[in-house]
XYZ file of C-alpha atoms in Angstrom:
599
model
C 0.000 0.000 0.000
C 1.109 3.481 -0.703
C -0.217 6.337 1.051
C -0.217 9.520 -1.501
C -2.552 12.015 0.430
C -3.336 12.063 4.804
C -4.368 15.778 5.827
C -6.724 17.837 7.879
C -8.743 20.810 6.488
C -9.900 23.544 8.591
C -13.600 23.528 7.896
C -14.449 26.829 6.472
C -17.935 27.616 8.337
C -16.069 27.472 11.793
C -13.191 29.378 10.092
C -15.411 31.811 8.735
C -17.507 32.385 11.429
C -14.407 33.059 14.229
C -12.822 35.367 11.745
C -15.783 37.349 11.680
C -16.088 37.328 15.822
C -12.348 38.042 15.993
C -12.664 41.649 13.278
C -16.285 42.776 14.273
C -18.222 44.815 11.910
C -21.299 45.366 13.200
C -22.399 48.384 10.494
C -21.694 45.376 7.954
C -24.724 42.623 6.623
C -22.169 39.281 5.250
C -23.153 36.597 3.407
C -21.315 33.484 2.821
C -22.246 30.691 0.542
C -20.525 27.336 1.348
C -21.345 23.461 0.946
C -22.564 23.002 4.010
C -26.207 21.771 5.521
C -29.027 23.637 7.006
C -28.409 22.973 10.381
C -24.919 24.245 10.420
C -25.433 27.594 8.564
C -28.138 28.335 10.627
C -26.249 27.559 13.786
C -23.333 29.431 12.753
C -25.602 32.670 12.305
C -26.897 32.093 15.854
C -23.700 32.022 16.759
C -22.579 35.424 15.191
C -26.242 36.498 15.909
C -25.203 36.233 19.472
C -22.112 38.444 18.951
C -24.229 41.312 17.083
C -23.146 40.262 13.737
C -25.502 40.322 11.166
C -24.506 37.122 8.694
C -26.891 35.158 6.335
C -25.400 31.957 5.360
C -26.387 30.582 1.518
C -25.891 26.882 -0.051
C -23.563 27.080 -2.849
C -25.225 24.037 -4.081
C -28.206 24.269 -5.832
C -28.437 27.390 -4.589
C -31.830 27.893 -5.939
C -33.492 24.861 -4.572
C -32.803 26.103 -0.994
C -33.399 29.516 -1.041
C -37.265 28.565 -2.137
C -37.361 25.642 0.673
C -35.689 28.278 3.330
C -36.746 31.292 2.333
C -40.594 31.080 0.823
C -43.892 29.465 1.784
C -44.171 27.706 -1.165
C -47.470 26.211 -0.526
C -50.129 28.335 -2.138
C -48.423 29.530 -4.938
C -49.695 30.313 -7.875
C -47.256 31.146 -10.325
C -43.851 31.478 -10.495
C -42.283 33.350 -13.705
C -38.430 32.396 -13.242
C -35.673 33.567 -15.471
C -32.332 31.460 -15.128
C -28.962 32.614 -15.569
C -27.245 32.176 -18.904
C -23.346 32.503 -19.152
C -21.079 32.461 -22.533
C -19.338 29.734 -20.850
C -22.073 27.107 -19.619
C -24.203 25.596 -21.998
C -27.196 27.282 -22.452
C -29.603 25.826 -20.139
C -26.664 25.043 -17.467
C -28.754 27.069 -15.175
C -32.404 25.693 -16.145
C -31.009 21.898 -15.286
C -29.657 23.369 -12.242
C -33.439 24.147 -10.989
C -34.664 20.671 -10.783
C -36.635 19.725 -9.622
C -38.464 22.990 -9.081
C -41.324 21.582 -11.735
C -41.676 18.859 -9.060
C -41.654 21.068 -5.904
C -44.139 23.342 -7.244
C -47.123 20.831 -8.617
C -50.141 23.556 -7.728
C -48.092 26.748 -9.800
C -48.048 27.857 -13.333
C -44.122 27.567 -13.564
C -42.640 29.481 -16.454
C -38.906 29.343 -17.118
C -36.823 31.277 -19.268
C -33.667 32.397 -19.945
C -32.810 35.775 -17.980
C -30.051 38.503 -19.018
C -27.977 37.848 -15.652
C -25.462 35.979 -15.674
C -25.385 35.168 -11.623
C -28.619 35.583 -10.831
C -31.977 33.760 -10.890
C -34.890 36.395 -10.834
C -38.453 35.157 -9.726
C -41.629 36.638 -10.110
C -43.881 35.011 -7.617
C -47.726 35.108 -7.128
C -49.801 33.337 -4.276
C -53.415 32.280 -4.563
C -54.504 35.440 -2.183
C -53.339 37.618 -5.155
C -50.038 39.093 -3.202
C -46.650 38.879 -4.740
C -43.143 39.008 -4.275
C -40.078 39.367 -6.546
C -37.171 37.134 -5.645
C -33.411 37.252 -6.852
C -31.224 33.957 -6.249
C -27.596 35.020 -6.566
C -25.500 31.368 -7.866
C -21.466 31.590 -7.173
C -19.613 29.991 -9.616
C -15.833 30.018 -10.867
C -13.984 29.201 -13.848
C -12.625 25.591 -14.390
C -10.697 23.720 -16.828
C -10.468 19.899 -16.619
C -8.286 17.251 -17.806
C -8.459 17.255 -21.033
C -8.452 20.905 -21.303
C -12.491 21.798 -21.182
C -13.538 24.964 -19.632
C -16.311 26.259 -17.925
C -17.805 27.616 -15.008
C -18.585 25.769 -11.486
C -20.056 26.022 -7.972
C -17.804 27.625 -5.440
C -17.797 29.656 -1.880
C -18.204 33.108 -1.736
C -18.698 35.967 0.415
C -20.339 38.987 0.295
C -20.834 41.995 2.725
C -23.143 45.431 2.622
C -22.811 48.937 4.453
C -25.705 50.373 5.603
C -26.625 52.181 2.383
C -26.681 48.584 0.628
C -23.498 48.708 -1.139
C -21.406 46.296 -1.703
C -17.947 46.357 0.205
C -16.735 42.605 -0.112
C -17.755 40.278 -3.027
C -15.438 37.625 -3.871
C -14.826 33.752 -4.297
C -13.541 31.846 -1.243
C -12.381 28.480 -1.530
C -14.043 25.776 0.719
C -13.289 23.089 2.561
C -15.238 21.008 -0.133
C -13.175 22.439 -2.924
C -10.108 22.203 -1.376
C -10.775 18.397 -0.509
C -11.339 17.710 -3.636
C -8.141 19.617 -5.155
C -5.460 18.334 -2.464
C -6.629 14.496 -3.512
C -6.681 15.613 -7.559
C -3.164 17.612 -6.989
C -1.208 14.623 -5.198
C -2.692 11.992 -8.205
C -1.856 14.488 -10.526
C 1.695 14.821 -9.538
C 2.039 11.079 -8.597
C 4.740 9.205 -11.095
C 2.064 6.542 -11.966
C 3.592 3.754 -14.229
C 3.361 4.708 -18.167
C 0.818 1.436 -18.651
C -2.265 0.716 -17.931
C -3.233 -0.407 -15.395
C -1.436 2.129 -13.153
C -2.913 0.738 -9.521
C -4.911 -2.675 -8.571
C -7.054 -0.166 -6.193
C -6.768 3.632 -5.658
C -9.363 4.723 -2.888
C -10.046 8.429 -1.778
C -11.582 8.542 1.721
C -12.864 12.292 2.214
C -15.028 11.995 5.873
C -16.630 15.442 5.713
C -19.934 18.034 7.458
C -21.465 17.177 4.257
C -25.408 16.842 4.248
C -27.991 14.896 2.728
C -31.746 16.751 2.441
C -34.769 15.987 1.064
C -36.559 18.053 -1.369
C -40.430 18.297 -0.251
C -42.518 16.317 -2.053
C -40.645 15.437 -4.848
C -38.373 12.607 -3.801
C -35.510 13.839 -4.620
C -32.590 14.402 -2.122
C -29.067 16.370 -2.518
C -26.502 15.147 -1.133
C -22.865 16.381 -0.951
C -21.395 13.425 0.141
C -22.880 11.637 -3.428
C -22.108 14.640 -5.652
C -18.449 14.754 -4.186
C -17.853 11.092 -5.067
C -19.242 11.850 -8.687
C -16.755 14.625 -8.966
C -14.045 12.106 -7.454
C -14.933 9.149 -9.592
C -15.223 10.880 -13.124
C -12.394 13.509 -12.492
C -9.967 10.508 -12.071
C -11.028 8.815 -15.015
C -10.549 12.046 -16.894
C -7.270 12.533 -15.511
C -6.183 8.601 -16.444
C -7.475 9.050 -19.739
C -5.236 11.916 -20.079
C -2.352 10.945 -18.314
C -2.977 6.973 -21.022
C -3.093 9.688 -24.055
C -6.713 7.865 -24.188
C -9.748 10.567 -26.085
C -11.945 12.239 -23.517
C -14.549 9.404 -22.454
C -12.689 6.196 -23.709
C -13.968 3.778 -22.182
C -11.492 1.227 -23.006
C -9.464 2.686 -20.170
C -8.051 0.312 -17.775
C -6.463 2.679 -14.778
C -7.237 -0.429 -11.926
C -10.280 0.351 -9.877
C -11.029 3.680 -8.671
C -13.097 3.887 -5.032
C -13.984 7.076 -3.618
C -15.199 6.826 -0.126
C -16.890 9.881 0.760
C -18.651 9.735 4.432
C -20.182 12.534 6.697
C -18.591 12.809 9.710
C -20.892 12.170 13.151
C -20.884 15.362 15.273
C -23.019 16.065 18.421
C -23.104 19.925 17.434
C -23.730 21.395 13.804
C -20.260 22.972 14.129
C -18.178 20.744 16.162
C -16.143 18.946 13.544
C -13.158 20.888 12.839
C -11.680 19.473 10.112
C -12.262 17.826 7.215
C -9.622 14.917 6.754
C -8.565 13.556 3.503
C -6.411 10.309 2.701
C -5.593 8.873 -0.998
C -4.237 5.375 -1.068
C -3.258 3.212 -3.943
C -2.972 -0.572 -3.127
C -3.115 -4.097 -4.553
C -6.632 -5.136 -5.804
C -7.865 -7.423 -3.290
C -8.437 -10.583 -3.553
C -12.590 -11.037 -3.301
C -14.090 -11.778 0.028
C -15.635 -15.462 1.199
C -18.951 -15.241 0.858
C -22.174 -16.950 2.569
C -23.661 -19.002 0.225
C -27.444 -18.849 0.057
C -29.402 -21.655 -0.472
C -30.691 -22.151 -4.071
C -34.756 -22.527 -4.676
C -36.041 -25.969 -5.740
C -37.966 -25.172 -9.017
C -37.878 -22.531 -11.870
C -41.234 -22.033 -10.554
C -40.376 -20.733 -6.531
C -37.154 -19.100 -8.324
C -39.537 -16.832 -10.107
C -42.037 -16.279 -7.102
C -39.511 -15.064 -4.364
C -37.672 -12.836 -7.302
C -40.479 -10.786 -8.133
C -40.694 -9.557 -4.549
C -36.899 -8.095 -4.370
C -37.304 -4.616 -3.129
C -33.158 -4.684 -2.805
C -30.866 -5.447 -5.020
C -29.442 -9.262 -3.925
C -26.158 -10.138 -2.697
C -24.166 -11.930 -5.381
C -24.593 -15.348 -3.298
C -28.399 -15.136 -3.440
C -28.836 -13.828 -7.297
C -26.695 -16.900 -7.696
C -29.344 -19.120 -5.912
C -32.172 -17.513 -7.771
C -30.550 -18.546 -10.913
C -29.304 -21.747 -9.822
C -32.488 -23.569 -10.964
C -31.963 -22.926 -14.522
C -28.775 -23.855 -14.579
C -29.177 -27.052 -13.038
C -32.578 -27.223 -16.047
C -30.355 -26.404 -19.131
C -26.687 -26.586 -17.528
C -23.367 -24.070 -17.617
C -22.491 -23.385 -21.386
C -19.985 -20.455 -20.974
C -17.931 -19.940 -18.084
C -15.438 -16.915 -17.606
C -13.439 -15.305 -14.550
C -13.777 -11.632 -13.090
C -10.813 -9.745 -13.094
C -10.604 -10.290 -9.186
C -11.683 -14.174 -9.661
C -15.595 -14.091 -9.132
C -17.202 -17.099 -11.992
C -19.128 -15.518 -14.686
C -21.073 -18.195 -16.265
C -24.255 -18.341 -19.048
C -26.647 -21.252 -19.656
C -28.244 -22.100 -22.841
C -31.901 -23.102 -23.588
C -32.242 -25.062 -26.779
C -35.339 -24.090 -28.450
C -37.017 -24.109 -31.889
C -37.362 -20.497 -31.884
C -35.040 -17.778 -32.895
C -32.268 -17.514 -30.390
C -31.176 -14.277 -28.010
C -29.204 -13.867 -25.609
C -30.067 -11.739 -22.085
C -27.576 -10.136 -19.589
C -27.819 -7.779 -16.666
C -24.984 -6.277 -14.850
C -22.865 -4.763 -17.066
C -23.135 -1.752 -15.356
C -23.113 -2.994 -11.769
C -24.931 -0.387 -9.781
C -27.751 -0.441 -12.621
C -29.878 -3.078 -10.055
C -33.407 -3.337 -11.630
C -31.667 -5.190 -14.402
C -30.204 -7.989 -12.445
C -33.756 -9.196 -11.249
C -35.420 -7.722 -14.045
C -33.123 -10.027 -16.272
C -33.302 -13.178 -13.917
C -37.102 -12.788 -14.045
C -37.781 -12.609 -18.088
C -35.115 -15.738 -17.892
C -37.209 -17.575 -15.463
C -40.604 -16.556 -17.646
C -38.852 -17.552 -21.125
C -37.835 -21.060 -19.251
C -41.626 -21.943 -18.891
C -42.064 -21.262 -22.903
C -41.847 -24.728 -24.321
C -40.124 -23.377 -27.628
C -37.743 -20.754 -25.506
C -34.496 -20.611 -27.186
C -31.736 -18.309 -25.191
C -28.837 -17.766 -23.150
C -28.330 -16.077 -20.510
C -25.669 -14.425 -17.902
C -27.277 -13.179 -14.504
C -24.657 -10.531 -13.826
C -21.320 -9.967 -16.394
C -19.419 -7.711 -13.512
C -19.585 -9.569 -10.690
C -16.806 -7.300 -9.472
C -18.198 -3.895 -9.903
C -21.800 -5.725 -8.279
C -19.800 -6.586 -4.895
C -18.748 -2.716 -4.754
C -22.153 -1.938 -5.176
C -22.900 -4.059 -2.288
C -20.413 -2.663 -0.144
C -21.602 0.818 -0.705
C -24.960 0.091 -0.350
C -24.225 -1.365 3.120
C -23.413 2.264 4.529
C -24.991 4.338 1.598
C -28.039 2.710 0.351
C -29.452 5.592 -1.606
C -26.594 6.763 -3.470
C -25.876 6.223 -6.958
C -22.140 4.272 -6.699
C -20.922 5.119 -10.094
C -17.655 3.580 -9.158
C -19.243 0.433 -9.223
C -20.160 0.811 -12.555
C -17.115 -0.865 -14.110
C -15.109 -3.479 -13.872
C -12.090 -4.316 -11.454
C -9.842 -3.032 -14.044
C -11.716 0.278 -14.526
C -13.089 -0.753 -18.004
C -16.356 -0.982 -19.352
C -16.805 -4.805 -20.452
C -18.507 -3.821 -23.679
C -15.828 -2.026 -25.316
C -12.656 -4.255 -24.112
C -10.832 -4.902 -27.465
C -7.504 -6.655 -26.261
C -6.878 -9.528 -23.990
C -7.168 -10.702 -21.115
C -10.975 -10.740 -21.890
C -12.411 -11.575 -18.640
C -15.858 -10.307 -18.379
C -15.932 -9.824 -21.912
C -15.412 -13.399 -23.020
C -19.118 -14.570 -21.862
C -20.925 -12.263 -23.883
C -19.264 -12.673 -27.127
C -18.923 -16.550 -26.247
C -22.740 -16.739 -25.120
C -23.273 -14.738 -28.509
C -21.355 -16.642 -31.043
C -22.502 -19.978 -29.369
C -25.653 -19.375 -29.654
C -26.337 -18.199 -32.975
C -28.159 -15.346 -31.645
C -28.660 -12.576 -33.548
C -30.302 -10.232 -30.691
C -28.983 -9.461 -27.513
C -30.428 -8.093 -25.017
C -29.027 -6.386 -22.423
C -30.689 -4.701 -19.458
C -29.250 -1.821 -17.575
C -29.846 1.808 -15.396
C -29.310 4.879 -14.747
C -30.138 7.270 -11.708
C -33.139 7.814 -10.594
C -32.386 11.445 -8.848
C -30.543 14.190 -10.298
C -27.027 13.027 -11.102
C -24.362 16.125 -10.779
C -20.873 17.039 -11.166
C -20.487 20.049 -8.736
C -16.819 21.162 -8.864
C -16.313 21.004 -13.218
C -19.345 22.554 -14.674
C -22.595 20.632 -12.404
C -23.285 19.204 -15.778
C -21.678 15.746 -15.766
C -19.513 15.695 -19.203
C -20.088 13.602 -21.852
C -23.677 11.841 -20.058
C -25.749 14.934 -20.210
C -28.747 13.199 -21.555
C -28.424 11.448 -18.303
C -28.577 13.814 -15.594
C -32.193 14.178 -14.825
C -34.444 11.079 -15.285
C -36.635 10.945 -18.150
C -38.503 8.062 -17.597
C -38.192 4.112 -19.005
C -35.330 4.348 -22.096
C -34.693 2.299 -25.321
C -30.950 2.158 -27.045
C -30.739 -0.079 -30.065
C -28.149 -0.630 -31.916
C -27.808 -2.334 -35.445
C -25.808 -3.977 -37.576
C -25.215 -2.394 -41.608
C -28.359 -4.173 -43.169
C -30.263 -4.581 -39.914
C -32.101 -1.134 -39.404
C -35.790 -2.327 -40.970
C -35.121 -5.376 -38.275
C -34.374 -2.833 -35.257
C -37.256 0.065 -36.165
C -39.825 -2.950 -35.977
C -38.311 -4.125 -32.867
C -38.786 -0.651 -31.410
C -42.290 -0.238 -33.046
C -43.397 -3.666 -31.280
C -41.772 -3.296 -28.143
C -43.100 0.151 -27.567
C -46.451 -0.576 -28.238
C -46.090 -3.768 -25.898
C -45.123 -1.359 -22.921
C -48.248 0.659 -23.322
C -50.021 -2.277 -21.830
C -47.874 -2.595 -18.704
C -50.165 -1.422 -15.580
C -48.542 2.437 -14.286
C -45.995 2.498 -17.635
C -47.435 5.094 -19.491
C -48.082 7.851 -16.836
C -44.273 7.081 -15.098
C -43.217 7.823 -18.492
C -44.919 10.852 -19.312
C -44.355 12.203 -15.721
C -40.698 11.687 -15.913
C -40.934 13.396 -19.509
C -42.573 16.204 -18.730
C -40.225 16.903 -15.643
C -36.942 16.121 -18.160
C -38.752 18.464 -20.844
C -39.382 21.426 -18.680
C -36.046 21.360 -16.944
C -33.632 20.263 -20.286
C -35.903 22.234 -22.290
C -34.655 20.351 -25.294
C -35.942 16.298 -25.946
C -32.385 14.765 -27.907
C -34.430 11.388 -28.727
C -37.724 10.252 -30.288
C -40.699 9.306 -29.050
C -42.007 6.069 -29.866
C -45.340 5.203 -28.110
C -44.919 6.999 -25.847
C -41.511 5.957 -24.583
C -38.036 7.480 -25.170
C -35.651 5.718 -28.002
C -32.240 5.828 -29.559
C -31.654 3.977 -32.832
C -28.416 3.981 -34.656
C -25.660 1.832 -36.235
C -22.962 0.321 -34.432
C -21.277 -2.240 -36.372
C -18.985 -3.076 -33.016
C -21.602 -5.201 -31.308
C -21.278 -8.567 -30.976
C -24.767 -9.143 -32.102
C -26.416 -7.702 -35.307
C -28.988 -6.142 -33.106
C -28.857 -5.439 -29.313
C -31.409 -3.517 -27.388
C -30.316 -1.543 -24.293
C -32.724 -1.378 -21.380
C -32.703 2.029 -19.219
C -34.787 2.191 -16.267
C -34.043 5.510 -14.141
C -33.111 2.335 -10.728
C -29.897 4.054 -9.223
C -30.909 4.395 -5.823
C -34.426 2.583 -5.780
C -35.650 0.442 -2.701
C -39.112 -0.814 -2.183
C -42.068 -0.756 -4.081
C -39.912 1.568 -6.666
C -37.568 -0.779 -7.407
C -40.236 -4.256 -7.813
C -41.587 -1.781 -9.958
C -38.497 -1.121 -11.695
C -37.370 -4.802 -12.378
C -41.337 -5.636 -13.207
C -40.694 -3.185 -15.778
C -37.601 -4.603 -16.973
C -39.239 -8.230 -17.474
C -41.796 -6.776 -19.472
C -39.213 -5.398 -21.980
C -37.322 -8.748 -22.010
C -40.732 -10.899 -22.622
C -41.874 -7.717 -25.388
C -38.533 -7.972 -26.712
C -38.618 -12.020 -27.710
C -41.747 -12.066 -28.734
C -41.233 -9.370 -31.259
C -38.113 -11.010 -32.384
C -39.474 -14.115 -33.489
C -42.201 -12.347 -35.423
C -39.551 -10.071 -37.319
C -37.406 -13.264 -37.663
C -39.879 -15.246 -39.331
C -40.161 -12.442 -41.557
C -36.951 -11.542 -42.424
């Protein structure tokens, strides 16, 4: 093990708040924003309250969003005209995303949103039910950035502000933060670390950043920011940019094979709002480990109970007991393909032999993408009971990335856990193209084996605003993805396969109408996406939200990709989820063996 990065960092609300008691100003109003929670900022202004210092104390993140839960009685609006802040170097509607879920928050109001002349602020027109009114300006810090591969932009930062007593301003500037500087200490010392000139350059490289972060809920929309989430976001994807760089590797390659990436990002218990004093920081790379002993469950007797005690997952299983819920068909139709995890976990497929026209059915590529792990395992256990079923099929193809799911989920259930999104090696299986194979080898084995000539593969995304807060908010290069949008279809075709994967899309969509609560999730989500994006980058197909394009580089002539906003469901949401995800997988084979039969 080497140890790159252990400091302390004084936290910046205590800092702030003694510098203030230590130069008194009393004829002064000051205003900090900082990434800190409620209950802290308003303690520290008690604090200075008690000293005769004036102080209001903003969230630099999502500003917006708290200023309306802190600051207004939301609850008989009824309308809100907002304009949003557009700057040459954010994207246009940078600002617009940056407001969800307002739509959400304010179901009762005639919400209009437009693009304002400020640059900093948001301006609000509001207008309750009892005809009085209020205008409303929302000032947003943010700083210039440049990132890895040389992007620039504008992000979320501290600042303070102070006012004489003729309102003028006497102080306004950026402050660095505690958050910001956590995050730049770990990025400087991996930076200037002499990493080995091939990949992979570590077998683990974990950032543990305990912080006074916060975690709130947004009334009524369930939705819930979370610093602690957002800062491993920031940590996860700024490393891969950096790896990519430091590889020569094009910005989002995701053949990149760094070793596996862990940020651990925890909030600190306190008895007080203010009493932590630091924020501490430590960056170690190590060996990858080897994987952990686990229990094993006991498998189900029958196809039949299998398929019973699946549908009522509300979490996603441990490896040992997806491995028990599939165990019945592979005892039924045996172990065909057989491969090995990068840290040793089996990957195996088994093979139905059927009259009809073969496919093949994964979950778990992407490992914290849950509701396609059951959802897969249950269309696998309803095509099994189809006398003329012909398929394969591999229960989870990054068994790695799925047991750092589970050990994230164990302390932070409702976070998203990108960093268990690929595999052991920091790859994404699909787009390996040079041996070892490892989690690859399945797939392409399961695909050539089989004859199939659709795949389909079922996967995620989150189901709460994803975020980048310290390069841009935006998170580069998965834009489409930062706000849910509702159930999502990606298909991909061979040259000469495009009639064959329109009808597929046709069919399937159609089929999803009929699935009890589809249709209005959909057009909820869509409606949210569509008034905060304001653009729609995809078509509609009955109803549902689809991708078609060629890809030559698939395995399979025609592979449709599954997308059910699941990151961070429990519950009824996420039986709902996976019930969802069956659906598709039934929808999908029976469409292909009517566009196979014509073909």
């Amino acid at each position: 093990m080497t140890t790159l990065l252990s400091t302390a960092i004084d936290r910046t609300l205590n800092q702030w708040v003694q510098a203030r008691i230590e130069h008194p100003q009393p004829d002064l109003l000051w205003q900090l924003w900082c990434f800190e929670g409620l209950d802290a900022r308003r303690a520290a202004e008690q604090q200075l309250a008690a000293q005769g210092i004036r102080t209001r104390i903003h969230s630099a993140y999502k500003p917006l969003i708290h200023a309306l839960q802190e600051d207004v009685d939301t609850a008989n609006l009824q309308s809100v005209q907002m304009h949003y802040p557009v700057h040459a170097s954010a994207q246009p509607n940078r600002f617009r995303l940056e407001a969800y879920p307002l739509a959400a928050m304010l179901p009762q109001a005639d919400l209009e949103m437009q693009p304002g002349t400020s640059q900093t602020h948001y301006t609000l027109a509001l207008r309750w039910q009892d005809g009085h009114e209020q205008q409303l300006a929302v000032f947003a810090p943010n700083r210039p950035f440049q990132n890895a591969h040389g992007n620039s932009g504008i992000t979320p930062c501290g600042w303070q502000r102070a006012t004489d007593a003729q309102g003028q301003l006497v102080v306004d500037e950026a402050i660095a933060t505690d958050y910001e500087y956590a995050y730049e200490h770990a990025m400087h010392c991996i930076r200037q670390h002499r990493w080995p000139a091939n990949e992979p350059f570590f077998g683990r490289l974990t950032v543990r950043v305990v912080l006074p972060g916060f975690e709130q809920a947004i009334t009524g929309t369930g939705e819930v920011m979370s610093t602690p989430e957002a800062l491993h976001e920031e940590f996860y994807f700024s490393l891969l940019e950096h790896f990519q760089q430091h590889s020569g590797r094009e910005a989002g390659d995701r053949r990149l094979q760094p070793g596996q990436i862990v940020p651990d990002i925890r909030i600190a218990p306190q008895s007080h709002p203010l009493a932590l004093e630091h924020i501490t920081v430590l960056v170690e790379a190590l060996a990858l480990p080897s994987p952990a002993a686990e229990s094993t469950a006991q498998s189900l007797p029958s196809i039949a109970a299998a398929d019973t005690a699946a549908a009522l997952l509300s979490t996603a299983p441990s490896l040992a007991a997806a491995a028990a819920l599939a165990q019945p068909l592979f005892k039924a139709y045996g172990q065909r393909w057989q491969g090995s995890s990068v840290q040793g976990r089996t990957i195996a497929a088994t093979y139905k032999h059927g009259a009809d026209h073969a496919v093949v059915l994964s979950g778990g590529q992407h490992a914290n993408e849950i509701s396609g792990v059951t959802g897969g395992l249950r269309g696998a256990l309803a095509l099994a009971a189809q006398p003329d079923s012909h398929f394969a099929y591999i229960p989870i193809e990054n068994p790695d990335g799925y047991a750092m799911h589970q050990w994230y989920s164990s302390y932070a259930p409702h976070q998203m856990h990108h960093a268990a999104r690929y595999t052991a090696l920091g790859d994404d299986l699909e787009y390996r193209d040079k041996a070892p194979w490892f989690e690859s080898a399945v797939r392409r084995d399961a695909i050539a084996g089989s004859g199939a000539q659709l795949h389909i593969s079922l996967h995620g995304y989150p189901a709460h605003e994803w975020t980048r807060p310290l390069t841009g908010y935006v998170p580069q290069n998965f834009d489409l993805w930062t706000i849910p949008k509702g159930f999502f279809l990606i298909l991909r075709h061979h040259h000469g396969w495009q009639a064959e994967a329109e009808a597929l899309a046709e069919q399937v969509t159609h089929a999803l109408q009929q699935v009890p609560g589809l249709p209005q999730y959909n057009a909820r989500q869509l409606d949210l996406y569509q008034r905060h994006s304001g653009r729609q980058p995809f078509m509609l197909i009955n109803g549902t939200p689809c991708t078609i394009s060629a890809n030559n580089a698939s395995p399979a002539p025609v592979t449709l990709i599954t997308e059910f906003p699941d990151q961070t469901l429990t519950g009824d949401a996420l039986i709902f989820a996976h019930t969802v995800q069956r659906a598709a997988v039934l929808a999908t084979y029976a469409a292909w063996q009517q566009i196979m039969q014509n073909r």
